[in-house]
PDB file of C-alpha atoms in Angstrom:
ATOM      1  CA  MET A  90      12.101  12.021  -3.184  1.00 94.00           C
ATOM      2  CA  ILE A  91       9.583   9.343  -2.301  1.00 98.00           C
ATOM      3  CA  ALA A  92       9.854   7.723   1.122  1.00 98.00           C
ATOM      4  CA  THR A  93       7.849   4.840   2.558  1.00 98.00           C
ATOM      5  CA  LEU A  94       7.008   3.840   6.128  1.00 98.00           C
ATOM      6  CA  THR A  95       6.142   0.324   7.293  1.00 98.00           C
ATOM      7  CA  LEU A  96       5.287   0.198  10.983  1.00 97.00           C
ATOM      8  CA  ASN A  97       4.455  -3.510  10.924  1.00 94.00           C
ATOM      9  CA  PRO A  98       6.769  -5.287   8.439  1.00 96.00           C
ATOM     10  CA  SER A  99       7.182  -9.021   8.139  1.00 96.00           C
ATOM     11  CA  LEU A 100       9.179 -11.806   6.647  1.00 97.00           C
ATOM     12  CA  ASP A 101       6.646 -13.496   4.350  1.00 94.00           C
ATOM     13  CA  TYR A 102       6.945 -17.216   3.694  1.00 95.00           C
ATOM     14  CA  PHE A 103       4.930 -18.213   0.635  1.00 90.00           C
ATOM     15  CA  MET A 104       3.787 -21.814   0.149  1.00 93.00           C
ATOM     16  CA  ARG A 105       1.952 -23.168  -2.877  1.00 92.00           C
ATOM     17  CA  LEU A 106       0.022 -26.417  -2.286  1.00 94.00           C
ATOM     18  CA  GLU A 107      -2.113 -28.633  -4.467  1.00 92.00           C
ATOM     19  CA  ALA A 108      -4.745 -28.395  -1.724  1.00 92.00           C
ATOM     20  CA  LEU A 109      -4.810 -27.367   1.934  1.00 93.00           C
ATOM     21  CA  ASN A 110      -5.918 -30.239   4.175  1.00 92.00           C
ATOM     22  CA  VAL A 111      -6.518 -28.872   7.668  1.00 91.00           C
ATOM     23  CA  GLY A 112      -5.404 -31.223  10.443  1.00 92.00           C
ATOM     24  CA  ARG A 113      -3.214 -33.305   8.119  1.00 94.00           C
ATOM     25  CA  LEU A 114       0.346 -33.176   6.801  1.00 95.00           C
ATOM     26  CA  ASN A 115       0.659 -30.809   3.835  1.00 95.00           C
ATOM     27  CA  ARG A 116       3.658 -30.691   1.497  1.00 94.00           C
ATOM     28  CA  ALA A 117       4.424 -27.557  -0.482  1.00 95.00           C
ATOM     29  CA  ILE A 118       5.151 -27.830  -4.192  1.00 94.00           C
ATOM     30  CA  GLU A 119       6.738 -24.379  -4.258  1.00 94.00           C
ATOM     31  CA  THR A 120       8.047 -21.928  -1.638  1.00 94.00           C
ATOM     32  CA  ALA A 121       9.504 -18.420  -1.543  1.00 92.00           C
ATOM     33  CA  VAL A 122      10.634 -15.975   1.141  1.00 95.00           C
ATOM     34  CA  ARG A 123      10.265 -12.216   0.698  1.00 94.00           C
ATOM     35  CA  PRO A 124       9.956  -9.110   2.862  1.00 96.00           C
ATOM     36  CA  GLY A 125       6.391  -8.085   3.567  1.00 94.00           C
ATOM     37  CA  GLY A 126       4.585  -4.925   4.543  1.00 94.00           C
ATOM     38  CA  LYS A 127       2.699  -2.441   2.422  1.00 96.00           C
ATOM     39  CA  GLY A 128       5.271   0.343   2.549  1.00 97.00           C
ATOM     40  CA  ILE A 129       8.054  -2.090   1.665  1.00 98.00           C
ATOM     41  CA  ASN A 130       5.966  -3.345  -1.270  1.00 97.00           C
ATOM     42  CA  VAL A 131       5.570   0.236  -2.501  1.00 98.00           C
ATOM     43  CA  SER A 132       9.353   0.764  -2.395  1.00 98.00           C
ATOM     44  CA  ARG A 133       9.982  -2.508  -4.240  1.00 97.00           C
ATOM     45  CA  VAL A 134       7.518  -1.690  -7.021  1.00 98.00           C
ATOM     46  CA  LEU A 135       8.853   1.863  -7.333  1.00 98.00           C
ATOM     47  CA  LYS A 136      12.335   0.424  -7.890  1.00 98.00           C
ATOM     48  CA  ARG A 137      11.033  -1.939 -10.576  1.00 97.00           C
ATOM     49  CA  LEU A 138       9.422   1.049 -12.289  1.00 97.00           C
ATOM     50  CA  GLY A 139      12.666   3.007 -12.299  1.00 97.00           C
ATOM     51  CA  VAL A 140      11.996   5.330  -9.346  1.00 97.00           C
ATOM     52  CA  ASP A 141      14.169   5.380  -6.228  1.00 96.00           C
ATOM     53  CA  SER A 142      12.721   5.642  -2.739  1.00 97.00           C
ATOM     54  CA  ARG A 143      13.873   5.389   0.847  1.00 97.00           C
ATOM     55  CA  ALA A 144      12.258   2.841   3.164  1.00 98.00           C
ATOM     56  CA  PHE A 145      11.637   3.593   6.841  1.00 98.00           C
ATOM     57  CA  GLY A 146      10.057   1.480   9.548  1.00 97.00           C
ATOM     58  CA  PHE A 147      10.739  -0.841  12.486  1.00 97.00           C
ATOM     59  CA  ILE A 148      12.688  -4.111  12.239  1.00 97.00           C
ATOM     60  CA  GLY A 149      14.437  -6.494  14.631  1.00 96.00           C
ATOM     61  CA  GLY A 150      16.262  -9.808  14.911  1.00 96.00           C
ATOM     62  CA  PHE A 151      17.410 -12.121  12.130  1.00 96.00           C
ATOM     63  CA  THR A 152      14.148 -11.620  10.245  1.00 97.00           C
ATOM     64  CA  GLY A 153      14.740  -7.870  10.263  1.00 97.00           C
ATOM     65  CA  ASP A 154      18.291  -8.447   9.008  1.00 97.00           C
ATOM     66  CA  PHE A 155      16.835 -10.502   6.152  1.00 97.00           C
ATOM     67  CA  ILE A 156      14.548  -7.617   5.162  1.00 97.00           C
ATOM     68  CA  ARG A 157      17.432  -5.137   5.206  1.00 97.00           C
ATOM     69  CA  ARG A 158      19.693  -7.397   3.105  1.00 97.00           C
ATOM     70  CA  PHE A 159      16.908  -8.249   0.653  1.00 97.00           C
ATOM     71  CA  LEU A 160      16.130  -4.577  -0.022  1.00 98.00           C
ATOM     72  CA  ALA A 161      19.835  -3.732  -0.345  1.00 97.00           C
ATOM     73  CA  GLU A 162      20.221  -6.479  -2.964  1.00 97.00           C
ATOM     74  CA  GLU A 163      17.347  -4.893  -4.899  1.00 97.00           C
ATOM     75  CA  GLY A 164      19.063  -1.499  -4.712  1.00 97.00           C
ATOM     76  CA  ILE A 165      16.556   0.028  -2.288  1.00 97.00           C
ATOM     77  CA  SER A 166      17.864   2.490   0.279  1.00 96.00           C
ATOM     78  CA  ALA A 167      16.561   1.845   3.802  1.00 96.00           C
ATOM     79  CA  GLU A 168      16.903   3.516   7.194  1.00 96.00           C
ATOM     80  CA  PHE A 169      15.086   1.284   9.636  1.00 97.00           C
ATOM     81  CA  THR A 170      14.679   1.849  13.367  1.00 97.00           C
ATOM     82  CA  VAL A 171      15.938  -1.318  15.075  1.00 96.00           C
ATOM     83  CA  LEU A 172      13.895  -2.828  17.915  1.00 95.00           C
ATOM     84  CA  GLU A 173      14.532  -5.602  20.399  1.00 91.00           C
ATOM     85  CA  GLY A 174      12.829  -8.838  19.483  1.00 90.00           C
ATOM     86  CA  LEU A 175      11.968 -10.367  16.148  1.00 94.00           C
ATOM     87  CA  THR A 176      10.213  -8.949  13.108  1.00 96.00           C
ATOM     88  CA  ARG A 177       7.124 -11.125  12.674  1.00 96.00           C
ATOM     89  CA  ILE A 178       6.864 -14.028  10.235  1.00 97.00           C
ATOM     90  CA  ASN A 179       3.741 -14.371   8.062  1.00 95.00           C
ATOM     91  CA  VAL A 180       2.832 -17.550   6.197  1.00 95.00           C
ATOM     92  CA  LYS A 181       0.942 -17.119   2.907  1.00 89.00           C
ATOM     93  CA  ILE A 182      -0.652 -20.329   1.658  1.00 92.00           C
ATOM     94  CA  SER A 183      -1.882 -20.579  -1.931  1.00 87.00           C
ATOM     95  CA  ALA A 184      -4.010 -23.641  -2.655  1.00 89.00           C
ATOM     96  CA  ASP A 185      -7.638 -23.954  -3.748  1.00 84.00           C
ATOM     97  CA  ARG A 186      -8.005 -20.615  -1.955  1.00 82.00           C
ATOM     98  CA  GLU A 187      -5.626 -18.194  -0.243  1.00 82.00           C
ATOM     99  CA  THR A 188      -4.952 -18.564   3.483  1.00 90.00           C
ATOM    100  CA  GLU A 189      -2.750 -16.269   5.569  1.00 90.00           C
ATOM    101  CA  LEU A 190      -1.220 -16.883   9.011  1.00 93.00           C
ATOM    102  CA  ASN A 191       0.172 -13.603  10.331  1.00 93.00           C
ATOM    103  CA  GLY A 192       2.578 -13.451  13.250  1.00 94.00           C
ATOM    104  CA  ALA A 193       2.335 -11.050  16.184  1.00 92.00           C
ATOM    105  CA  PRO A 194       4.148  -7.717  15.772  1.00 92.00           C
ATOM    106  CA  GLN A 195       7.082  -6.542  17.882  1.00 90.00           C
ATOM    107  CA  PRO A 196       6.264  -4.261  20.830  1.00 93.00           C
ATOM    108  CA  ILE A 197       7.095  -0.625  20.023  1.00 95.00           C
ATOM    109  CA  SER A 198       7.735   1.929  22.791  1.00 94.00           C
ATOM    110  CA  GLN A 199       7.283   5.696  22.778  1.00 94.00           C
ATOM    111  CA  GLU A 200      11.072   5.984  22.797  1.00 96.00           C
ATOM    112  CA  ASP A 201      11.157   3.904  19.597  1.00 96.00           C
ATOM    113  CA  VAL A 202       8.605   6.254  18.026  1.00 96.00           C
ATOM    114  CA  GLU A 203      10.684   9.279  18.992  1.00 96.00           C
ATOM    115  CA  ARG A 204      13.741   7.707  17.358  1.00 96.00           C
ATOM    116  CA  LEU A 205      11.729   7.207  14.175  1.00 97.00           C
ATOM    117  CA  LEU A 206      10.401  10.767  14.233  1.00 96.00           C
ATOM    118  CA  SER A 207      13.898  12.185  14.553  1.00 95.00           C
ATOM    119  CA  VAL A 208      14.869  10.395  11.341  1.00 95.00           C
ATOM    120  CA  LEU A 209      11.716  11.496   9.516  1.00 96.00           C
ATOM    121  CA  GLY A 210      12.536  15.075  10.444  1.00 93.00           C
ATOM    122  CA  ARG A 211      15.124  15.011   7.650  1.00 94.00           C
ATOM    123  CA  LEU A 212      12.455  14.805   4.957  1.00 96.00           C
ATOM    124  CA  ASN A 213      12.152  17.904   2.787  1.00 96.00           C
ATOM    125  CA  ALA A 214       9.348  20.010   1.330  1.00 96.00           C
ATOM    126  CA  GLY A 215       8.071  18.370  -1.844  1.00 96.00           C
ATOM    127  CA  ASP A 216       8.952  14.836  -0.715  1.00 97.00           C
ATOM    128  CA  VAL A 217       6.169  12.267  -0.935  1.00 98.00           C
ATOM    129  CA  PHE A 218       5.850  10.157   2.216  1.00 98.00           C
ATOM    130  CA  VAL A 219       3.861   6.913   1.963  1.00 98.00           C
ATOM    131  CA  MET A 220       2.526   5.481   5.243  1.00 98.00           C
ATOM    132  CA  ALA A 221       1.098   2.071   4.499  1.00 97.00           C
ATOM    133  CA  GLY A 222      -0.127  -0.952   6.379  1.00 95.00           C
ATOM    134  CA  SER A 223      -1.611  -1.930   9.708  1.00 93.00           C
ATOM    135  CA  VAL A 224      -0.735  -0.326  13.033  1.00 95.00           C
ATOM    136  CA  PRO A 225       0.770  -2.663  15.667  1.00 94.00           C
ATOM    137  CA  ALA A 226      -1.279  -3.009  18.848  1.00 92.00           C
ATOM    138  CA  SER A 227       1.478  -1.378  20.912  1.00 94.00           C
ATOM    139  CA  LEU A 228       0.998   1.916  19.032  1.00 96.00           C
ATOM    140  CA  PRO A 229      -2.012   4.268  19.332  1.00 96.00           C
ATOM    141  CA  PRO A 230      -4.530   4.119  16.462  1.00 96.00           C
ATOM    142  CA  ASP A 231      -3.904   7.796  15.695  1.00 97.00           C
ATOM    143  CA  ILE A 232      -0.177   7.227  15.075  1.00 97.00           C
ATOM    144  CA  TYR A 233      -0.358   8.111  11.370  1.00 98.00           C
ATOM    145  CA  ARG A 234      -2.094  11.407  12.170  1.00 97.00           C
ATOM    146  CA  ARG A 235       0.526  12.183  14.807  1.00 96.00           C
ATOM    147  CA  ILE A 236       3.332  11.432  12.346  1.00 97.00           C
ATOM    148  CA  ILE A 237       1.759  13.652   9.675  1.00 97.00           C
ATOM    149  CA  GLU A 238       1.500  16.500  12.165  1.00 96.00           C
ATOM    150  CA  LYS A 239       5.219  16.115  12.986  1.00 95.00           C
ATOM    151  CA  LEU A 240       6.443  16.027   9.365  1.00 96.00           C
ATOM    152  CA  PRO A 241       8.420  18.991   8.019  1.00 95.00           C
ATOM    153  CA  ALA A 242       6.310  21.562   6.171  1.00 96.00           C
ATOM    154  CA  GLY A 243       5.635  20.763   2.530  1.00 96.00           C
ATOM    155  CA  VAL A 244       5.978  16.985   2.778  1.00 97.00           C
ATOM    156  CA  LYS A 245       3.103  15.234   0.945  1.00 98.00           C
ATOM    157  CA  PRO A 246       1.605  12.448   3.115  1.00 98.00           C
ATOM    158  CA  VAL A 247       0.071   9.380   1.454  1.00 98.00           C
ATOM    159  CA  VAL A 248      -1.922   6.992   3.662  1.00 98.00           C
ATOM    160  CA  ASP A 249      -2.934   3.429   2.802  1.00 97.00           C
ATOM    161  CA  THR A 250      -4.446   1.751   5.837  1.00 96.00           C
ATOM    162  CA  SER A 251      -7.926   1.026   7.194  1.00 95.00           C
ATOM    163  CA  GLY A 252     -10.257   1.410  10.159  1.00 94.00           C
ATOM    164  CA  ARG A 253      -9.591   3.941  12.879  1.00 96.00           C
ATOM    165  CA  PRO A 254      -5.961   4.623  11.818  1.00 96.00           C
ATOM    166  CA  LEU A 255      -7.286   5.759   8.430  1.00 97.00           C
ATOM    167  CA  ALA A 256     -10.107   7.806   9.966  1.00 96.00           C
ATOM    168  CA  GLU A 257      -7.629   9.541  12.274  1.00 97.00           C
ATOM    169  CA  ALA A 258      -5.192  10.219   9.418  1.00 97.00           C
ATOM    170  CA  ILE A 259      -7.929  11.837   7.319  1.00 97.00           C
ATOM    171  CA  ALA A 260      -8.234  14.526   9.994  1.00 96.00           C
ATOM    172  CA  ALA A 261      -4.673  15.609   9.072  1.00 97.00           C
ATOM    173  CA  ARG A 262      -5.731  16.198   5.426  1.00 96.00           C
ATOM    174  CA  PRO A 263      -3.271  13.959   3.608  1.00 98.00           C
ATOM    175  CA  TYR A 264      -2.213  14.396  -0.005  1.00 98.00           C
ATOM    176  CA  LEU A 265      -3.587  10.975  -1.033  1.00 98.00           C
ATOM    177  CA  ILE A 266      -5.460   8.051   0.517  1.00 97.00           C
ATOM    178  CA  LYS A 267      -6.221   4.709  -1.133  1.00 97.00           C
ATOM    179  CA  PRO A 268      -8.952   2.699   0.566  1.00 96.00           C
ATOM    180  CA  ASN A 269     -10.687  -0.189  -1.152  1.00 94.00           C
ATOM    181  CA  ARG A 270     -14.479  -0.153  -1.368  1.00 94.00           C
ATOM    182  CA  ASP A 271     -14.969  -2.068   1.902  1.00 94.00           C
ATOM    183  CA  GLU A 272     -12.535   0.187   3.763  1.00 95.00           C
ATOM    184  CA  LEU A 273     -14.329   3.260   2.420  1.00 95.00           C
ATOM    185  CA  GLY A 274     -17.627   1.850   3.686  1.00 95.00           C
ATOM    186  CA  GLN A 275     -16.111   1.214   7.119  1.00 94.00           C
ATOM    187  CA  LEU A 276     -15.195   4.896   7.388  1.00 94.00           C
ATOM    188  CA  PHE A 277     -18.856   5.824   7.101  1.00 94.00           C
ATOM    189  CA  ALA A 278     -20.320   2.746   8.834  1.00 93.00           C
ATOM    190  CA  THR A 279     -22.149   1.671   5.685  1.00 94.00           C
ATOM    191  CA  ASP A 280     -22.126  -1.142   3.145  1.00 93.00           C
ATOM    192  CA  ILE A 281     -21.193   0.320  -0.245  1.00 92.00           C
ATOM    193  CA  GLN A 282     -22.596  -1.750  -3.106  1.00 90.00           C
ATOM    194  CA  THR A 283     -22.394   0.355  -6.259  1.00 90.00           C
ATOM    195  CA  VAL A 284     -19.932   2.593  -8.076  1.00 89.00           C
ATOM    196  CA  GLU A 285     -22.364   5.495  -7.606  1.00 90.00           C
ATOM    197  CA  GLU A 286     -22.315   5.003  -3.833  1.00 93.00           C
ATOM    198  CA  THR A 287     -18.523   4.783  -3.929  1.00 93.00           C
ATOM    199  CA  VAL A 288     -18.349   8.140  -5.714  1.00 93.00           C
ATOM    200  CA  LEU A 289     -20.713   9.708  -3.166  1.00 93.00           C
ATOM    201  CA  TYR A 290     -18.595   8.694  -0.180  1.00 95.00           C
ATOM    202  CA  ALA A 291     -15.291   9.502  -1.882  1.00 95.00           C
ATOM    203  CA  GLU A 292     -16.657  13.018  -2.442  1.00 94.00           C
ATOM    204  CA  LYS A 293     -17.201  13.269   1.315  1.00 95.00           C
ATOM    205  CA  LEU A 294     -13.498  12.627   1.855  1.00 96.00           C
ATOM    206  CA  LEU A 295     -12.651  15.529  -0.454  1.00 96.00           C
ATOM    207  CA  ASP A 296     -14.975  17.694   1.639  1.00 95.00           C
ATOM    208  CA  GLU A 297     -12.972  16.651   4.711  1.00 94.00           C
ATOM    209  CA  GLY A 298      -9.786  18.004   3.151  1.00 95.00           C
ATOM    210  CA  VAL A 299      -8.146  14.997   1.486  1.00 97.00           C
ATOM    211  CA  GLU A 300      -6.524  16.225  -1.744  1.00 96.00           C
ATOM    212  CA  ASN A 301      -6.695  13.007  -3.792  1.00 97.00           C
ATOM    213  CA  VAL A 302      -8.647   9.771  -3.308  1.00 97.00           C
ATOM    214  CA  ILE A 303      -8.104   6.474  -5.113  1.00 97.00           C
ATOM    215  CA  VAL A 304     -10.613   3.714  -4.335  1.00 96.00           C
ATOM    216  CA  SER A 305      -9.721   0.233  -5.548  1.00 92.00           C
ATOM    217  CA  LEU A 306     -12.732  -1.818  -6.664  1.00 91.00           C
ATOM    218  CA  GLY A 307     -11.142  -5.191  -7.365  1.00 83.00           C
ATOM    219  CA  ALA A 308     -12.378  -6.653 -10.650  1.00 81.00           C
ATOM    220  CA  ASP A 309     -14.473  -3.484 -11.159  1.00 85.00           C
ATOM    221  CA  GLY A 310     -11.314  -1.370 -11.518  1.00 90.00           C
ATOM    222  CA  ALA A 311     -10.718   1.787  -9.496  1.00 95.00           C
ATOM    223  CA  LEU A 312     -11.815   5.394  -8.999  1.00 96.00           C
ATOM    224  CA  PHE A 313      -9.632   8.506  -8.844  1.00 97.00           C
ATOM    225  CA  MET A 314     -11.082  11.714  -7.473  1.00 95.00           C
ATOM    226  CA  ASN A 315      -9.911  15.205  -6.574  1.00 94.00           C
ATOM    227  CA  ARG A 316     -11.345  18.683  -7.066  1.00 91.00           C
ATOM    228  CA  GLU A 317     -10.224  18.763 -10.692  1.00 89.00           C
ATOM    229  CA  ALA A 318     -11.780  15.544 -11.968  1.00 87.00           C
ATOM    230  CA  ALA A 319     -13.316  12.180 -11.127  1.00 93.00           C
ATOM    231  CA  LEU A 320     -12.284   9.165 -13.201  1.00 95.00           C
ATOM    232  CA  ARG A 321     -13.041   5.480 -13.329  1.00 95.00           C
ATOM    233  CA  ALA A 322     -10.590   2.894 -14.646  1.00 95.00           C
ATOM    234  CA  SER A 323     -11.758  -0.448 -15.975  1.00 91.00           C
ATOM    235  CA  VAL A 324      -9.371  -3.401 -15.950  1.00 85.00           C
ATOM    236  CA  PRO A 325      -8.926  -6.204 -18.494  1.00 85.00           C
ATOM    237  CA  GLN A 326      -9.887  -9.762 -17.701  1.00 81.00           C
ATOM    238  CA  GLY A 327      -7.137 -12.138 -16.699  1.00 78.00           C
ATOM    239  CA  GLN A 328      -6.190 -14.930 -14.317  1.00 77.00           C
ATOM    240  CA  ILE A 329      -5.805 -13.652 -10.754  1.00 75.00           C
ATOM    241  CA  ARG A 330      -2.707 -15.348  -9.346  1.00 75.00           C
ATOM    242  CA  SER A 331      -2.494 -13.447  -6.039  1.00 72.00           C
ATOM    243  CA  THR A 332      -3.997 -10.280  -4.601  1.00 75.00           C
ATOM    244  CA  VAL A 333      -1.042  -9.708  -2.229  1.00 77.00           C
ATOM    245  CA  GLY A 334       0.545  -6.348  -3.020  1.00 85.00           C
ATOM    246  CA  SER A 335      -1.924  -5.329  -5.711  1.00 89.00           C
ATOM    247  CA  GLY A 336      -3.099  -2.196  -3.898  1.00 93.00           C
ATOM    248  CA  ASP A 337       0.485  -1.308  -2.985  1.00 96.00           C
ATOM    249  CA  SER A 338       1.437  -1.630  -6.646  1.00 96.00           C
ATOM    250  CA  LEU A 339      -1.387   0.722  -7.618  1.00 97.00           C
ATOM    251  CA  VAL A 340      -0.043   3.364  -5.221  1.00 97.00           C
ATOM    252  CA  ALA A 341       3.535   2.840  -6.402  1.00 98.00           C
ATOM    253  CA  GLY A 342       2.567   3.010 -10.074  1.00 98.00           C
ATOM    254  CA  PHE A 343       0.580   6.200  -9.558  1.00 98.00           C
ATOM    255  CA  LEU A 344       3.402   7.922  -7.668  1.00 98.00           C
ATOM    256  CA  ALA A 345       6.079   6.673 -10.075  1.00 98.00           C
ATOM    257  CA  ALA A 346       4.139   8.095 -13.012  1.00 97.00           C
ATOM    258  CA  LEU A 347       3.715  11.460 -11.275  1.00 97.00           C
ATOM    259  CA  GLU A 348       7.442  11.470 -10.488  1.00 96.00           C
ATOM    260  CA  LYS A 349       8.125  10.981 -14.208  1.00 96.00           C
ATOM    261  CA  GLY A 350       5.948  13.967 -15.089  1.00 96.00           C
ATOM    262  CA  MET A 351       2.701  12.308 -16.182  1.00 96.00           C
ATOM    263  CA  ALA A 352      -0.578  14.152 -15.680  1.00 95.00           C
ATOM    264  CA  PRO A 353      -2.683  12.790 -12.782  1.00 95.00           C
ATOM    265  CA  ALA A 354      -5.221  11.080 -15.071  1.00 95.00           C
ATOM    266  CA  GLU A 355      -2.542   9.153 -16.961  1.00 96.00           C
ATOM    267  CA  ALA A 356      -0.676   8.443 -13.724  1.00 97.00           C
ATOM    268  CA  PHE A 357      -3.887   6.908 -12.371  1.00 97.00           C
ATOM    269  CA  ARG A 358      -4.195   4.703 -15.454  1.00 96.00           C
ATOM    270  CA  PHE A 359      -0.557   3.635 -15.050  1.00 97.00           C
ATOM    271  CA  GLY A 360      -1.130   2.881 -11.367  1.00 97.00           C
ATOM    272  CA  VAL A 361      -4.142   0.697 -12.119  1.00 97.00           C
ATOM    273  CA  ALA A 362      -2.035  -1.147 -14.710  1.00 96.00           C
ATOM    274  CA  ALA A 363       0.598  -1.802 -12.025  1.00 97.00           C
ATOM    275  CA  GLY A 364      -1.997  -3.093  -9.560  1.00 96.00           C
ATOM    276  CA  THR A 365      -3.522  -5.333 -12.237  1.00 95.00           C
ATOM    277  CA  ALA A 366      -0.124  -6.652 -13.301  1.00 94.00           C
ATOM    278  CA  THR A 367       0.634  -7.696  -9.725  1.00 94.00           C
ATOM    279  CA  ALA A 368      -2.735  -9.457  -9.410  1.00 91.00           C
ATOM    280  CA  PHE A 369      -1.880 -11.406 -12.571  1.00 90.00           C
ATOM    281  CA  SER A 370       1.560 -12.389 -11.179  1.00 88.00           C
ATOM    282  CA  ASP A 371       2.948 -14.604  -8.431  1.00 81.00           C
ATOM    283  CA  ASP A 372       5.090 -11.709  -7.175  1.00 85.00           C
ATOM    284  CA  LEU A 373       4.994  -7.940  -7.464  1.00 93.00           C
ATOM    285  CA  CYS A 374       4.707  -6.540 -10.990  1.00 93.00           C
ATOM    286  CA  THR A 375       7.645  -5.786 -13.269  1.00 95.00           C
ATOM    287  CA  ALA A 376       7.963  -2.778 -15.564  1.00 95.00           C
ATOM    288  CA  GLU A 377       7.459  -5.068 -18.554  1.00 95.00           C
ATOM    289  CA  ASP A 378       4.225  -6.429 -17.089  1.00 94.00           C
ATOM    290  CA  VAL A 379       2.883  -2.912 -16.534  1.00 96.00           C
ATOM    291  CA  GLU A 380       3.810  -1.721 -20.031  1.00 95.00           C
ATOM    292  CA  LYS A 381       1.835  -4.621 -21.537  1.00 94.00           C
ATOM    293  CA  ILE A 382      -1.302  -3.943 -19.495  1.00 94.00           C
ATOM    294  CA  TRP A 383      -1.206  -0.125 -19.468  1.00 93.00           C
ATOM    295  CA  PRO A 384      -2.740   0.345 -22.954  1.00 92.00           C
ATOM    296  CA  ARG A 385      -5.592  -1.996 -21.984  1.00 93.00           C
ATOM    297  CA  ILE A 386      -6.748   0.150 -19.031  1.00 94.00           C
ATOM    298  CA  ALA A 387      -9.797   2.202 -20.076  1.00 93.00           C
ATOM    299  CA  LEU A 388     -10.630   5.526 -18.415  1.00 93.00           C
ATOM    300  CA  SER A 389     -14.023   7.180 -18.236  1.00 92.00           C
ATOM    301  CA  THR A 390     -14.997  10.530 -16.744  1.00 89.00           C
ATOM    302  CA  ILE A 391     -17.481  10.565 -13.867  1.00 85.00           C
ATOM    303  CA  ARG A 392     -17.647  14.334 -13.507  1.00 74.00           C
ATOM    304  CA  GLU A 393     -15.734  17.418 -14.586  1.00 65.00           C
ATOM    305  CA  LYS A 394     -13.980  19.955 -12.343  1.00 67.00           C
ATOM    306  CA  ARG A 395     -15.644  20.383  -8.988  1.00 63.00           C
ATOM    307  CA  HIS A 396     -16.931  23.840  -8.070  1.00 56.00           C
TER     308      HIS A 396
END
């Protein structure tokens, strides 16, 4: 089974404008409301790719009820820990450029964390557990590491976050992490400019015990590295409609392909196709979108098996 965790979900209100005029009345030409949060995005894309998952996380209030109902309507199983207060509302504005207004997260107590951990204790060896997104200010920055250390033996942790929460999680030797190039540079307090530098620092993460590393490079594609191989994927040109959820789609596509029995290299190519398909869409990718782009993703080998 694949499970996802979203500590800091949201109700996302999308507005498309002809142009954003700050300080003046703006009228949207198109709106949409969807659940937000990286783990939730992973579950939604997995479902679209024909793979079931179970969504965990914290929700509250009428906005939390909306998230629960929305996922149920999409056929996604969820077991959220309910908090007092309101799940935050984020406003995503698409005009001449993208602008985001993110609401403040709900406070989360240690008792709330313990309730979550008791639920996660039912995961089984072999399950893949995706922890994705930012950490609310009311939680310690090492929360992902603490959760990994409390998981049942044999569960495969996947971490997609940034900054100190990612650095702390790396110490627990997760199965997979997926930073982008900037987030990788932040881990080592450096500005990574080239693919060669990206490879160098990704190798350092393998030395620290991470089993698999995917680094998203935006228009330059992505890298996949473990001790067996190091690969680079190049992406086709196309119109970028929105970058929201692209990295989450990459993770979901990669894990969905592994779940269906693909070899890691082909699963990586499929994941990059999913991330690209989302970038070319107004919403998260569909299976049809991914199937069209998948053959256009080119792989090249950076190095052979690591000794």
